[in-house]
């Protein structure tokens, strides 16, 4: 029986901090590093290679060479599948290491990292591997005098720039389909959470992915990230992060080589609770978890709660009751449900929105206090605001923390109007016992994902992405597999 605590395991953990370029772990070309701080303790965790344009140049050259030599894209799909299945198995075997690094790096509870992040990463690579020798190309229905082929080919060099909230899973959503389709992939993890991407590189090498096909460049967005996005020999930039940076990357693609640019961006997702909700307790518990899980640092966090006015008071009391179960605590304790906010900047940002909400006239009905003052970590008790109106910035802007805004409505048309009154369109949810209301709502909601009588349902078979300023691409499912390919039409004239 394993008697070590997660703290013991964290103590014993050794991990890499270098970049991974052309099959080797290397320091950054400049020799510079940046600090990684554990947000639960404020202690220094590591110095990590700080890659800049010189490292980008080396990595892009290696990626291009691997692509042109066809060491990966030229393999039969079944062979790529076998190597990627091996990769998925290795990821699964290292799940404790992934979970620990994720928790130490960005503050999420170890049980979430073990229960979701690590297995979802392995599953994503496995799913894409299994798909790749089952997708067929097309023969177009044309004249007898020709054979018209519609085939898909890898894009070439794909740069994946990813965020810190689900560092490995967000990387896997790009790596899985991009590698399966034969591309060379360069990952630029967030400067706030680079450690698991480096472990992904280690395991990719062990799995047999050839040099240059998978590389990792830790570093800052305005340095390594920007150099990748502006590079003329990168064929695709695939991004998950904020809308502000997503917009920049689209313009970098336009300024450079018109590289394919897929953006998965922010959200301010509305969670509608109609008066005919079947199970009020379940809906309230879900409304609490939809904003508290992962410290509210979730792109699809249910941050706007729209409740029918006839049940508003009762429902808010229930949500408060369930929110009380989400108290921040040490992320390395197995029963912790809320960990630390990722860093000092994000911590200040969340607290400042809690102040703004009060000064705008909303009522802070629960929580919202900094807690765990005996640590040097960044812990905030989840907050619930009532009396929120659509003109308030806490209603409109993505806070990316555990702050829930409650507004009421009197008719389903008003709920839809309120829900859609956002520059974002990532996710939306509706609780009702009337299937017609559910379907009418799900059709009217301008969001990439709609949850009916749940929040956060879905798996690898379902596309994930946003309407409006929440993005322009889809991760997961065969939709993601296809986006890492070009479509070629070949017309063969017959004698
Ligand atoms: P961010 O936009 O600050 O950073 C994301 C990545 O972009 C990081 O790797 C960063 O280094 C890089 N970057 C920053 N500036 C850059 C630049 N000028 N050029 C190139 N790269 C640059 O986002 P974040 O704070 O890491 O993550 C939080 C955001 O991510 C939230 O808005 C959240 O909603 C969004 N998100 C979206 C999804 C989705 O699937 N739609 C999933 C998770 C997170």
Coordinates of N, CA, C and O and ligand atoms in Angstrom, one line a residue, residues 161-165 170 173 188-191 219-222 225-226 239-243 245 248-249 252 264-267 299 398 400 426 464 470, ligand 1:
X161 N 0.2 27.4 -28.9 CA 0.4 28.3 -27.8 C -0.8 28.1 -26.8 O -1.9 28.3 -27.1
X162 N -0.4 27.7 -25.6 CA -1.5 27.3 -24.6 C -1.4 28.0 -23.3 O -0.4 28.6 -22.9
X163 N -2.6 27.9 -22.6 CA -2.7 28.7 -21.3 C -2.3 27.9 -20.1 O -1.9 26.7 -20.2
X164 N -2.6 28.4 -18.9 CA -2.1 27.8 -17.7 C -3.2 27.1 -16.9 O -3.0 26.5 -15.8
X165 N -4.5 27.3 -17.3 CA -5.6 26.8 -16.4 C -5.7 25.3 -16.5 O -6.0 24.6 -15.4
X170 N -5.0 21.3 -22.4 CA -5.1 22.2 -23.5 C -4.0 21.9 -24.5 O -4.3 22.0 -25.7
X173 N -5.1 18.8 -26.5 CA -6.2 19.0 -27.5 C -5.6 19.5 -28.8 O -6.2 19.4 -29.9
X188 N 4.3 26.0 -27.1 CA 4.8 27.1 -26.2 C 3.8 27.1 -25.1 O 2.7 27.7 -25.2
X189 N 4.2 26.5 -23.9 CA 3.3 26.5 -22.8 C 3.3 27.9 -22.2 O 4.1 28.8 -22.4
X190 N 2.3 28.1 -21.3 CA 2.3 29.4 -20.6 C 3.5 29.6 -19.6 O 4.0 28.6 -19.1
X191 N 4.0 30.8 -19.5 CA 5.1 31.0 -18.6 C 4.7 30.8 -17.2 O 5.6 30.7 -16.3
X219 N 8.6 29.8 -22.3 CA 9.0 31.2 -22.4 C 7.8 32.1 -22.4 O 6.7 31.6 -22.1
X220 N 8.1 33.3 -22.6 CA 7.0 34.3 -22.5 C 6.2 34.5 -23.8 O 6.8 34.2 -24.9
X221 N 5.0 35.0 -23.6 CA 4.2 35.2 -24.8 C 4.8 36.2 -25.8 O 4.8 36.0 -27.0
X222 N 5.2 37.3 -25.2 CA 5.7 38.4 -26.1 C 7.1 38.1 -26.7 O 7.5 38.8 -27.5
X225 N 6.3 33.2 -27.9 CA 5.0 33.1 -28.5 C 4.9 34.0 -29.7 O 4.5 33.6 -30.8
X226 N 5.3 35.2 -29.6 CA 5.2 36.2 -30.7 C 6.1 35.8 -31.9 O 5.7 35.9 -33.0
X239 N -4.2 28.1 -30.9 CA -4.0 28.9 -29.6 C -5.2 28.6 -28.7 O -6.3 28.5 -29.1
X240 N -4.9 28.5 -27.4 CA -5.9 28.7 -26.4 C -5.5 29.7 -25.4 O -4.3 29.6 -24.9
X241 N -6.3 30.7 -25.1 CA -6.0 31.7 -24.2 C -7.0 32.9 -24.2 O -8.1 32.6 -24.6
X242 N -6.6 34.0 -23.8 CA -7.5 35.1 -23.7 C -7.9 35.7 -25.1 O -7.1 35.5 -26.1
X243 N -9.0 36.3 -25.2 CA -9.5 36.9 -26.4 C -8.5 38.0 -26.9 O -8.2 38.2 -28.1
X245 N -5.3 38.3 -26.5 CA -4.1 37.7 -27.2 C -4.5 37.0 -28.5 O -3.8 37.1 -29.5
X248 N -4.5 39.4 -31.2 CA -3.2 39.8 -31.7 C -2.6 38.7 -32.6 O -2.0 39.0 -33.6
X249 N -2.8 37.4 -32.2 CA -2.3 36.3 -33.0 C -2.9 36.3 -34.4 O -2.2 36.0 -35.4
X252 N -1.0 38.8 -36.2 CA 0.3 38.4 -36.6 C 0.3 37.4 -37.8 O 1.2 37.4 -38.6
X264 N -8.9 29.6 -29.6 CA -9.9 29.2 -28.5 C -9.7 30.2 -27.4 O -8.7 30.2 -26.7
X265 N -10.7 31.0 -27.2 CA -10.5 32.2 -26.3 C -11.4 32.2 -25.1 O -11.9 31.1 -24.7
X266 N -11.7 33.4 -24.6 CA -12.4 33.5 -23.3 C -13.9 33.3 -23.3 O -14.5 33.0 -24.4
X267 N -14.5 33.4 -22.2 CA -15.9 33.2 -22.1 C -16.5 34.0 -20.9 O -15.8 34.4 -20.0
X299 N -12.4 28.3 -18.8 CA -13.0 29.2 -19.9 C -14.5 29.0 -19.9 O -15.2 30.0 -20.3
X398 N -14.8 38.9 -18.5 CA -14.3 37.6 -18.0 C -13.3 37.9 -16.8 O -12.3 38.5 -17.0
X400 N -12.2 35.3 -14.7 CA -11.4 34.1 -14.7 C -11.0 33.8 -13.2 O -9.8 33.6 -12.9
X426 N -19.0 31.0 -25.6 CA -18.3 29.7 -25.5 C -19.3 28.6 -25.0 O -19.4 27.6 -25.7
X464 N -15.3 21.3 -29.3 CA -15.3 22.3 -28.2 C -14.7 23.6 -28.8 O -13.6 23.6 -29.3
X470 N -15.3 34.3 -28.6 CA -14.8 33.1 -27.8 C -13.9 32.3 -28.7 O -13.3 31.3 -28.3
Ligands
LIG1 P1 -3.2 34.5 -22.2 O1 -3.9 34.9 -23.5 O2 -2.6 35.5 -21.3 O3 -2.0 33.5 -22.6 C1 -2.2 32.3 -23.3 C2 -0.9 31.9 -24.0 O4 -0.6 33.0 -24.9 C3 0.3 31.9 -23.1 O5 1.1 30.8 -23.5 C4 1.0 33.2 -23.3 O6 2.4 33.1 -23.0 C5 0.8 33.4 -24.8 N1 0.9 34.8 -25.2 C6 0.6 35.9 -24.4 N2 0.9 37.0 -25.2 C7 1.3 36.6 -26.4 C8 1.8 37.3 -27.5 N3 1.8 38.6 -27.6 N4 2.1 36.5 -28.6 C9 2.1 35.2 -28.6 N5 1.7 34.5 -27.5 C10 1.3 35.2 -26.4 O7 -4.2 33.5 -21.5 P2 -4.1 32.8 -20.1 O8 -4.1 33.8 -19.0 O9 -2.9 31.9 -20.1 O10 -5.3 31.8 -20.0 C11 -6.6 32.3 -19.6 C12 -7.5 32.6 -20.8 O11 -7.6 31.4 -21.6 C13 -8.9 32.9 -20.4 O12 -9.3 34.0 -21.2 C14 -9.7 31.6 -20.8 O13 -11.0 31.8 -21.0 C15 -8.9 31.1 -22.0 N6 -9.2 29.7 -22.2 C16 -9.9 29.4 -23.3 C17 -10.2 28.0 -23.5 C18 -11.0 27.6 -24.7 O14 -11.0 26.4 -25.0 N7 -11.8 28.5 -25.3 C19 -9.7 27.0 -22.6 C20 -8.9 27.4 -21.5 C21 -8.6 28.8 -21.3

